[in-house]
Amino acid sequence: MVGLSVLLWVLLRAKGWGAAAGWTALALAGQACSLQLLEAGPRVRPQMFYPWGEILHTTRHVFFFVLILQAVLVAWGTWRHLRPGIATLRRVVSLPALLLGLAVMVFASTTLAPEVAQTFVHGGFAAKMVVQSSKIALSMLMLLVGLGNLALAATTLPQEALESLAWRWRKRNTRALPWLAALWVVVVSYALAVVVLERMPHVPDEATYLFHAKYFAAGELYLPMPPDAEALHVDFTIADGTKWYSVVAAGWPAVLAIGVWLGAPWLVGPLLGGLTVLLAHALFRRLYDREIADASALLMAASPWLLYLSASLMTHGLTAVLALLGLLGVESARERGSAAGGVLAGLSFGALLHARPLEAVIVAGVAGIWWLAAGWKKLRIAALGSTAVIGAAMTTLLLAYNKMLTGSINKIPQNVWTDLAYYPGSNRIGFGKDIGNFGWTGLDALPGHGPIDVVMNTNHNLYMLNFEIFGWACGSILFALLLVLLRRSQRDGLLWGLVAATWAGLSCYWFSGGPDFGARYWYQMFVPLVALTALGAREFAAALDANAAGANAGSGRRVWAFVLLAGVIGMANLLAWRAVDKYRNYRGVRSDVRALLRENDFGKSLVLVRGTSFPDYTAATPFNPATFDRDYPGPIFAFDANPESTKRIKDYFSDRPVWVLAGPSVTGAGFRIVERPAGK
């Protein structure tokens, strides 16, 4: 990135950007160096700064020095170029509002370490907070330096270059823009799926979704009992003596099964990501105007969060699409009394219930309030009735699925599994000391679920939102926050309602979602926050134009230049950094088995995997068949769990030659063949 920044400086200078070329190049290189102070990595843990000892006494001190140097240059540039703009800002935003915004950014600046929360139980709060405060100060320095650097790049942009950018925006092809943005999301996220994630499930949930989708694609609602549950273990599955099934909600595996049936499961997520852009554009064009819709489409296309999550096998891409379809249906029924809109809303929210039930309740609840708020004159019985009837039918289908698997309409398969794996009632919504005590102290610091847990979960997810939604060096929620401080209109009630209800609803659940693919439990905030960012930028630009004078007249256009620079630089840095730092071999899952299958003739064999169930055996499960028939012509991978389990699986597949693979936890590197059948 530093090398790229030099090239960028040369090219922009040649295009007449002048000083703005240097500030743009510094923003790119400075953010890249600042990211090297953060410890994310391929292990599952909250993203935090490296310890001070490592920052100051290893080669990372070079990156810290670059941050300090960047801060000095930005301070000098602020004194020279930004003083008039700061004076205008003081007329636009009051001091109390600025202080409120600063307080929110401080809270969102970094993840509170789990050990800080644990001091409420074990003591030592003051000592831990000293260290935590120093990390907050470092994070705020990064955010303020990033903000100042991007502001300097936008402010020093020559008028000719600014006019050229404005002309290109006015002359944009409004019909093609959302389709091009969607195509970009599909292509980039699929490239990430292939090159970075290597078409592998890296989170236990993903492995289960793929397992579930495979037997759905084979036409089965569940599997017969496995020949040995330990040898063919898949996380989040139950073998209850008569059937073997995945406990995750069936909606996403059912959609993913289409990709499995077509032989391209890794294309489903990218296609849903592109569809998210198109549906969001359609919704915002109806709620606001084409400018906000187009700006939102471009913001989404530049979102590292959308691009990486769409590259995964996680369920959240589907839930975003279903929520948008439901909202479009409600908008149609609300504004035009369309019965078809009511049908679409009922189907979409009902399908969302089959993917993530809590999100279905949240989104449908907000949409229902928004619908009713239109007033009784706009309400149509046909539209309301069709939504209610279809929603009830979809709910009945969910209860029937529960009955078929667990024997009771009220028993959710996931809760049956957690009751068996941990203790009865461990996984439920609500508050209490007996909820969520799974021993995940690195991600859920305190036992039970109470007010402190809500604060910790909010901090974790808000930090990841601010960091990852756009990857901006100044924080991604900047303009949504400015909109709160500036906007007087009530037209944004639906968007803020979705944000607030998602926070409130998920605060009733004990787990934050962890660090996998951003603040994924808050993914229903993504689309609203994109639009709120575009609205905030437009409102702030208008306020600057209304309050600026003299040399600062027309400075509102520079707000959009700021957004453009922040988006391109943030996307470039975050996509590259996540690729090499975190998601390559994430959680220890490697794609070596695929290469071994290409290089060796395994044929109809039994392949035992030695090591750990996760990640070693999990990395082999994608290459298993949908069902485990003795006649399957290819290799079947089994976990070498213990001698008794291995004997049972060998006896069951007694006609198959046996191979043995040592997993990465055994070899310390990749998979390696340690035993071959005779003649192989």
PDB file of N, CA and C in Angstrom, residues 468-537:
ATOM      1  N   GLU A 468     -15.738  -1.373  10.049  1.00  0.00           N
ATOM      2  CA  GLU A 468     -15.784  -2.255   8.883  1.00  0.00           C
ATOM      3  C   GLU A 468     -16.868  -1.944   7.873  1.00  0.00           C
ATOM      4  N   ILE A 469     -17.879  -1.173   8.224  1.00  0.00           N
ATOM      5  CA  ILE A 469     -18.979  -1.001   7.275  1.00  0.00           C
ATOM      6  C   ILE A 469     -18.495  -0.360   5.978  1.00  0.00           C
ATOM      7  N   PHE A 470     -17.587   0.646   6.089  1.00  0.00           N
ATOM      8  CA  PHE A 470     -16.967   1.227   4.905  1.00  0.00           C
ATOM      9  C   PHE A 470     -15.442   1.173   4.958  1.00  0.00           C
ATOM     10  N   GLY A 471     -14.880   0.885   6.122  1.00  0.00           N
ATOM     11  CA  GLY A 471     -13.433   0.866   6.258  1.00  0.00           C
ATOM     12  C   GLY A 471     -12.805   2.245   6.272  1.00  0.00           C
ATOM     13  N   TRP A 472     -13.601   3.293   6.564  1.00  0.00           N
ATOM     14  CA  TRP A 472     -13.070   4.652   6.543  1.00  0.00           C
ATOM     15  C   TRP A 472     -12.093   4.878   7.695  1.00  0.00           C
ATOM     16  N   ALA A 473     -11.009   5.577   7.405  1.00  0.00           N
ATOM     17  CA  ALA A 473     -10.024   5.874   8.447  1.00  0.00           C
ATOM     18  C   ALA A 473     -10.587   6.794   9.516  1.00  0.00           C
ATOM     19  N   CYS A 474     -11.633   7.531   9.203  1.00  0.00           N
ATOM     20  CA  CYS A 474     -12.242   8.470  10.158  1.00  0.00           C
ATOM     21  C   CYS A 474     -13.404   7.842  10.910  1.00  0.00           C
ATOM     22  N   GLY A 475     -13.697   6.575  10.652  1.00  0.00           N
ATOM     23  CA  GLY A 475     -14.862   5.929  11.249  1.00  0.00           C
ATOM     24  C   GLY A 475     -16.026   5.916  10.279  1.00  0.00           C
ATOM     25  N   SER A 476     -16.671   4.784  10.140  1.00  0.00           N
ATOM     26  CA  SER A 476     -17.704   4.609   9.116  1.00  0.00           C
ATOM     27  C   SER A 476     -19.056   5.198   9.490  1.00  0.00           C
ATOM     28  N   ILE A 477     -19.294   5.477  10.768  1.00  0.00           N
ATOM     29  CA  ILE A 477     -20.598   6.000  11.171  1.00  0.00           C
ATOM     30  C   ILE A 477     -20.610   7.520  11.223  1.00  0.00           C
ATOM     31  N   LEU A 478     -19.551   8.165  10.701  1.00  0.00           N
ATOM     32  CA  LEU A 478     -19.383   9.613  10.838  1.00  0.00           C
ATOM     33  C   LEU A 478     -20.599  10.382  10.347  1.00  0.00           C
ATOM     34  N   PHE A 479     -21.045  10.138   9.113  1.00  0.00           N
ATOM     35  CA  PHE A 479     -22.120  10.953   8.554  1.00  0.00           C
ATOM     36  C   PHE A 479     -23.483  10.546   9.078  1.00  0.00           C
ATOM     37  N   ALA A 480     -23.675   9.293   9.442  1.00  0.00           N
ATOM     38  CA  ALA A 480     -24.927   8.912  10.108  1.00  0.00           C
ATOM     39  C   ALA A 480     -25.035   9.625  11.447  1.00  0.00           C
ATOM     40  N   LEU A 481     -23.901   9.748  12.133  1.00  0.00           N
ATOM     41  CA  LEU A 481     -23.877  10.465  13.405  1.00  0.00           C
ATOM     42  C   LEU A 481     -24.137  11.957  13.180  1.00  0.00           C
ATOM     43  N   LEU A 482     -23.531  12.536  12.139  1.00  0.00           N
ATOM     44  CA  LEU A 482     -23.778  13.944  11.825  1.00  0.00           C
ATOM     45  C   LEU A 482     -25.251  14.180  11.503  1.00  0.00           C
ATOM     46  N   LEU A 483     -25.892  13.204  10.866  1.00  0.00           N
ATOM     47  CA  LEU A 483     -27.308  13.351  10.534  1.00  0.00           C
ATOM     48  C   LEU A 483     -28.147  13.497  11.799  1.00  0.00           C
ATOM     49  N   VAL A 484     -27.782  12.749  12.837  1.00  0.00           N
ATOM     50  CA  VAL A 484     -28.488  12.878  14.120  1.00  0.00           C
ATOM     51  C   VAL A 484     -28.338  14.290  14.657  1.00  0.00           C
ATOM     52  N   LEU A 485     -27.144  14.866  14.499  1.00  0.00           N
ATOM     53  CA  LEU A 485     -26.866  16.182  15.059  1.00  0.00           C
ATOM     54  C   LEU A 485     -27.433  17.315  14.206  1.00  0.00           C
ATOM     55  N   LEU A 486     -27.752  17.033  12.929  1.00  0.00           N
ATOM     56  CA  LEU A 486     -28.155  18.095  12.007  1.00  0.00           C
ATOM     57  C   LEU A 486     -29.607  18.030  11.574  1.00  0.00           C
ATOM     58  N   ARG A 487     -30.144  16.834  11.376  1.00  0.00           N
ATOM     59  CA  ARG A 487     -31.395  16.687  10.632  1.00  0.00           C
ATOM     60  C   ARG A 487     -32.609  17.059  11.471  1.00  0.00           C
ATOM     61  N   ARG A 488     -33.542  17.737  10.823  1.00  0.00           N
ATOM     62  CA  ARG A 488     -34.787  18.136  11.491  1.00  0.00           C
ATOM     63  C   ARG A 488     -35.996  17.388  10.937  1.00  0.00           C
ATOM     64  N   SER A 489     -35.823  16.708   9.812  1.00  0.00           N
ATOM     65  CA  SER A 489     -36.926  15.988   9.181  1.00  0.00           C
ATOM     66  C   SER A 489     -37.203  14.674   9.906  1.00  0.00           C
ATOM     67  N   GLN A 490     -38.442  14.211   9.820  1.00  0.00           N
ATOM     68  CA  GLN A 490     -38.831  12.935  10.423  1.00  0.00           C
ATOM     69  C   GLN A 490     -38.942  11.829   9.374  1.00  0.00           C
ATOM     70  N   ARG A 491     -38.462  12.081   8.156  1.00  0.00           N
ATOM     71  CA  ARG A 491     -38.627  11.103   7.072  1.00  0.00           C
ATOM     72  C   ARG A 491     -37.755   9.871   7.252  1.00  0.00           C
ATOM     73  N   ASP A 492     -36.850   9.909   8.177  1.00  0.00           N
ATOM     74  CA  ASP A 492     -35.907   8.802   8.339  1.00  0.00           C
ATOM     75  C   ASP A 492     -36.335   7.833   9.441  1.00  0.00           C
ATOM     76  N   GLY A 493     -37.601   7.908   9.845  1.00  0.00           N
ATOM     77  CA  GLY A 493     -38.059   7.090  10.965  1.00  0.00           C
ATOM     78  C   GLY A 493     -37.914   5.597  10.714  1.00  0.00           C
ATOM     79  N   LEU A 494     -38.176   5.144   9.487  1.00  0.00           N
ATOM     80  CA  LEU A 494     -38.049   3.717   9.187  1.00  0.00           C
ATOM     81  C   LEU A 494     -36.602   3.266   9.366  1.00  0.00           C
ATOM     82  N   LEU A 495     -35.658   4.039   8.830  1.00  0.00           N
ATOM     83  CA  LEU A 495     -34.247   3.643   8.901  1.00  0.00           C
ATOM     84  C   LEU A 495     -33.749   3.626  10.341  1.00  0.00           C
ATOM     85  N   TRP A 496     -34.037   4.689  11.076  1.00  0.00           N
ATOM     86  CA  TRP A 496     -33.591   4.724  12.476  1.00  0.00           C
ATOM     87  C   TRP A 496     -34.339   3.684  13.311  1.00  0.00           C
ATOM     88  N   GLY A 497     -35.588   3.404  12.939  1.00  0.00           N
ATOM     89  CA  GLY A 497     -36.334   2.364  13.652  1.00  0.00           C
ATOM     90  C   GLY A 497     -35.691   1.006  13.492  1.00  0.00           C
ATOM     91  N   LEU A 498     -35.224   0.700  12.277  1.00  0.00           N
ATOM     92  CA  LEU A 498     -34.536  -0.572  12.043  1.00  0.00           C
ATOM     93  C   LEU A 498     -33.235  -0.641  12.833  1.00  0.00           C
ATOM     94  N   VAL A 499     -32.503   0.467  12.878  1.00  0.00           N
ATOM     95  CA  VAL A 499     -31.245   0.490  13.633  1.00  0.00           C
ATOM     96  C   VAL A 499     -31.517   0.291  15.121  1.00  0.00           C
ATOM     97  N   ALA A 500     -32.462   1.075  15.658  1.00  0.00           N
ATOM     98  CA  ALA A 500     -32.744   1.004  17.096  1.00  0.00           C
ATOM     99  C   ALA A 500     -33.334  -0.341  17.496  1.00  0.00           C
ATOM    100  N   ALA A 501     -34.259  -0.873  16.678  1.00  0.00           N
ATOM    101  CA  ALA A 501     -34.890  -2.143  17.023  1.00  0.00           C
ATOM    102  C   ALA A 501     -33.900  -3.295  16.934  1.00  0.00           C
ATOM    103  N   THR A 502     -32.980  -3.244  15.968  1.00  0.00           N
ATOM    104  CA  THR A 502     -31.958  -4.289  15.887  1.00  0.00           C
ATOM    105  C   THR A 502     -31.084  -4.269  17.128  1.00  0.00           C
ATOM    106  N   TRP A 503     -30.684  -3.067  17.552  1.00  0.00           N
ATOM    107  CA  TRP A 503     -29.887  -2.972  18.787  1.00  0.00           C
ATOM    108  C   TRP A 503     -30.690  -3.489  19.983  1.00  0.00           C
ATOM    109  N   ALA A 504     -31.926  -3.038  20.135  1.00  0.00           N
ATOM    110  CA  ALA A 504     -32.727  -3.431  21.299  1.00  0.00           C
ATOM    111  C   ALA A 504     -33.011  -4.930  21.293  1.00  0.00           C
ATOM    112  N   GLY A 505     -33.394  -5.464  20.139  1.00  0.00           N
ATOM    113  CA  GLY A 505     -33.709  -6.884  20.070  1.00  0.00           C
ATOM    114  C   GLY A 505     -32.516  -7.761  20.341  1.00  0.00           C
ATOM    115  N   LEU A 506     -31.369  -7.435  19.741  1.00  0.00           N
ATOM    116  CA  LEU A 506     -30.176  -8.251  19.944  1.00  0.00           C
ATOM    117  C   LEU A 506     -29.562  -8.028  21.317  1.00  0.00           C
ATOM    118  N   SER A 507     -29.888  -6.916  21.980  1.00  0.00           N
ATOM    119  CA  SER A 507     -29.410  -6.708  23.349  1.00  0.00           C
ATOM    120  C   SER A 507     -30.067  -7.674  24.322  1.00  0.00           C
ATOM    121  N   CYS A 508     -31.192  -8.255  23.917  1.00  0.00           N
ATOM    122  CA  CYS A 508     -31.864  -9.241  24.762  1.00  0.00           C
ATOM    123  C   CYS A 508     -31.251 -10.630  24.610  1.00  0.00           C
ATOM    124  N   TYR A 509     -30.275 -10.756  23.693  1.00  0.00           N
ATOM    125  CA  TYR A 509     -29.609 -12.040  23.489  1.00  0.00           C
ATOM    126  C   TYR A 509     -28.222 -11.961  24.097  1.00  0.00           C
ATOM    127  N   TRP A 510     -27.745 -13.062  24.637  1.00  0.00           N
ATOM    128  CA  TRP A 510     -26.546 -13.038  25.461  1.00  0.00           C
ATOM    129  C   TRP A 510     -25.253 -12.899  24.661  1.00  0.00           C
ATOM    130  N   PHE A 511     -25.238 -13.292  23.376  1.00  0.00           N
ATOM    131  CA  PHE A 511     -23.981 -13.326  22.621  1.00  0.00           C
ATOM    132  C   PHE A 511     -23.939 -12.187  21.613  1.00  0.00           C
ATOM    133  N   SER A 512     -22.775 -11.603  21.406  1.00  0.00           N
ATOM    134  CA  SER A 512     -22.613 -10.481  20.480  1.00  0.00           C
ATOM    135  C   SER A 512     -22.469 -10.923  19.036  1.00  0.00           C
ATOM    136  N   GLY A 513     -22.153 -12.189  18.805  1.00  0.00           N
ATOM    137  CA  GLY A 513     -21.882 -12.659  17.454  1.00  0.00           C
ATOM    138  C   GLY A 513     -20.413 -12.878  17.184  1.00  0.00           C
ATOM    139  N   GLY A 514     -19.567 -12.332  18.063  1.00  0.00           N
ATOM    140  CA  GLY A 514     -18.133 -12.548  17.892  1.00  0.00           C
ATOM    141  C   GLY A 514     -17.554 -11.739  16.748  1.00  0.00           C
ATOM    142  N   PRO A 515     -16.309 -12.037  16.365  1.00  0.00           N
ATOM    143  CA  PRO A 515     -15.605 -11.236  15.359  1.00  0.00           C
ATOM    144  C   PRO A 515     -15.698 -11.786  13.944  1.00  0.00           C
ATOM    145  N   ASP A 516     -16.517 -12.795  13.712  1.00  0.00           N
ATOM    146  CA  ASP A 516     -16.573 -13.416  12.390  1.00  0.00           C
ATOM    147  C   ASP A 516     -17.326 -12.531  11.404  1.00  0.00           C
ATOM    148  N   PHE A 517     -16.626 -12.002  10.402  1.00  0.00           N
ATOM    149  CA  PHE A 517     -17.235 -11.208   9.342  1.00  0.00           C
ATOM    150  C   PHE A 517     -17.973  -9.985   9.881  1.00  0.00           C
ATOM    151  N   GLY A 518     -17.301  -9.243  10.745  1.00  0.00           N
ATOM    152  CA  GLY A 518     -17.859  -7.997  11.248  1.00  0.00           C
ATOM    153  C   GLY A 518     -18.942  -8.201  12.284  1.00  0.00           C
ATOM    154  N   ALA A 519     -19.718  -7.136  12.486  1.00  0.00           N
ATOM    155  CA  ALA A 519     -20.800  -7.179  13.481  1.00  0.00           C
ATOM    156  C   ALA A 519     -22.003  -7.889  12.875  1.00  0.00           C
ATOM    157  N   ARG A 520     -21.845  -9.186  12.601  1.00  0.00           N
ATOM    158  CA  ARG A 520     -22.823  -9.900  11.785  1.00  0.00           C
ATOM    159  C   ARG A 520     -24.202  -9.994  12.443  1.00  0.00           C
ATOM    160  N   TYR A 521     -24.275 -10.000  13.761  1.00  0.00           N
ATOM    161  CA  TYR A 521     -25.581 -10.025  14.412  1.00  0.00           C
ATOM    162  C   TYR A 521     -26.334  -8.713  14.196  1.00  0.00           C
ATOM    163  N   TRP A 522     -25.610  -7.663  13.847  1.00  0.00           N
ATOM    164  CA  TRP A 522     -26.235  -6.368  13.574  1.00  0.00           C
ATOM    165  C   TRP A 522     -26.355  -6.117  12.066  1.00  0.00           C
ATOM    166  N   TYR A 523     -26.328  -7.148  11.260  1.00  0.00           N
ATOM    167  CA  TYR A 523     -26.285  -6.925   9.815  1.00  0.00           C
ATOM    168  C   TYR A 523     -27.549  -6.256   9.285  1.00  0.00           C
ATOM    169  N   GLN A 524     -28.664  -6.354  10.004  1.00  0.00           N
ATOM    170  CA  GLN A 524     -29.866  -5.642   9.561  1.00  0.00           C
ATOM    171  C   GLN A 524     -29.708  -4.129   9.681  1.00  0.00           C
ATOM    172  N   MET A 525     -28.648  -3.665  10.336  1.00  0.00           N
ATOM    173  CA  MET A 525     -28.367  -2.225  10.363  1.00  0.00           C
ATOM    174  C   MET A 525     -27.638  -1.759   9.110  1.00  0.00           C
ATOM    175  N   PHE A 526     -27.056  -2.687   8.360  1.00  0.00           N
ATOM    176  CA  PHE A 526     -26.179  -2.302   7.261  1.00  0.00           C
ATOM    177  C   PHE A 526     -26.890  -1.425   6.239  1.00  0.00           C
ATOM    178  N   VAL A 527     -27.991  -1.905   5.695  1.00  0.00           N
ATOM    179  CA  VAL A 527     -28.701  -1.161   4.653  1.00  0.00           C
ATOM    180  C   VAL A 527     -29.204   0.184   5.180  1.00  0.00           C
ATOM    181  N   PRO A 528     -29.869   0.254   6.355  1.00  0.00           N
ATOM    182  CA  PRO A 528     -30.267   1.569   6.861  1.00  0.00           C
ATOM    183  C   PRO A 528     -29.097   2.525   7.061  1.00  0.00           C
ATOM    184  N   LEU A 529     -27.978   2.041   7.573  1.00  0.00           N
ATOM    185  CA  LEU A 529     -26.848   2.932   7.832  1.00  0.00           C
ATOM    186  C   LEU A 529     -26.217   3.436   6.541  1.00  0.00           C
ATOM    187  N   VAL A 530     -26.284   2.645   5.483  1.00  0.00           N
ATOM    188  CA  VAL A 530     -25.789   3.129   4.189  1.00  0.00           C
ATOM    189  C   VAL A 530     -26.598   4.346   3.745  1.00  0.00           C
ATOM    190  N   ALA A 531     -27.920   4.232   3.778  1.00  0.00           N
ATOM    191  CA  ALA A 531     -28.764   5.359   3.374  1.00  0.00           C
ATOM    192  C   ALA A 531     -28.594   6.545   4.310  1.00  0.00           C
ATOM    193  N   LEU A 532     -28.485   6.286   5.614  1.00  0.00           N
ATOM    194  CA  LEU A 532     -28.305   7.373   6.570  1.00  0.00           C
ATOM    195  C   LEU A 532     -26.973   8.082   6.348  1.00  0.00           C
ATOM    196  N   THR A 533     -25.964   7.337   5.903  1.00  0.00           N
ATOM    197  CA  THR A 533     -24.678   7.960   5.577  1.00  0.00           C
ATOM    198  C   THR A 533     -24.823   8.891   4.376  1.00  0.00           C
ATOM    199  N   ALA A 534     -25.512   8.419   3.330  1.00  0.00           N
ATOM    200  CA  ALA A 534     -25.725   9.268   2.151  1.00  0.00           C
ATOM    201  C   ALA A 534     -26.557  10.501   2.516  1.00  0.00           C
ATOM    202  N   LEU A 535     -27.590  10.309   3.322  1.00  0.00           N
ATOM    203  CA  LEU A 535     -28.414  11.437   3.750  1.00  0.00           C
ATOM    204  C   LEU A 535     -27.618  12.401   4.615  1.00  0.00           C
ATOM    205  N   GLY A 536     -26.785  11.844   5.498  1.00  0.00           N
ATOM    206  CA  GLY A 536     -25.966  12.692   6.359  1.00  0.00           C
ATOM    207  C   GLY A 536     -24.973  13.514   5.570  1.00  0.00           C
ATOM    208  N   ALA A 537     -24.363  12.907   4.543  1.00  0.00           N
ATOM    209  CA  ALA A 537     -23.415  13.651   3.706  1.00  0.00           C
ATOM    210  C   ALA A 537     -24.130  14.781   2.974  1.00  0.00           C
TER     211      ALA A 537
END
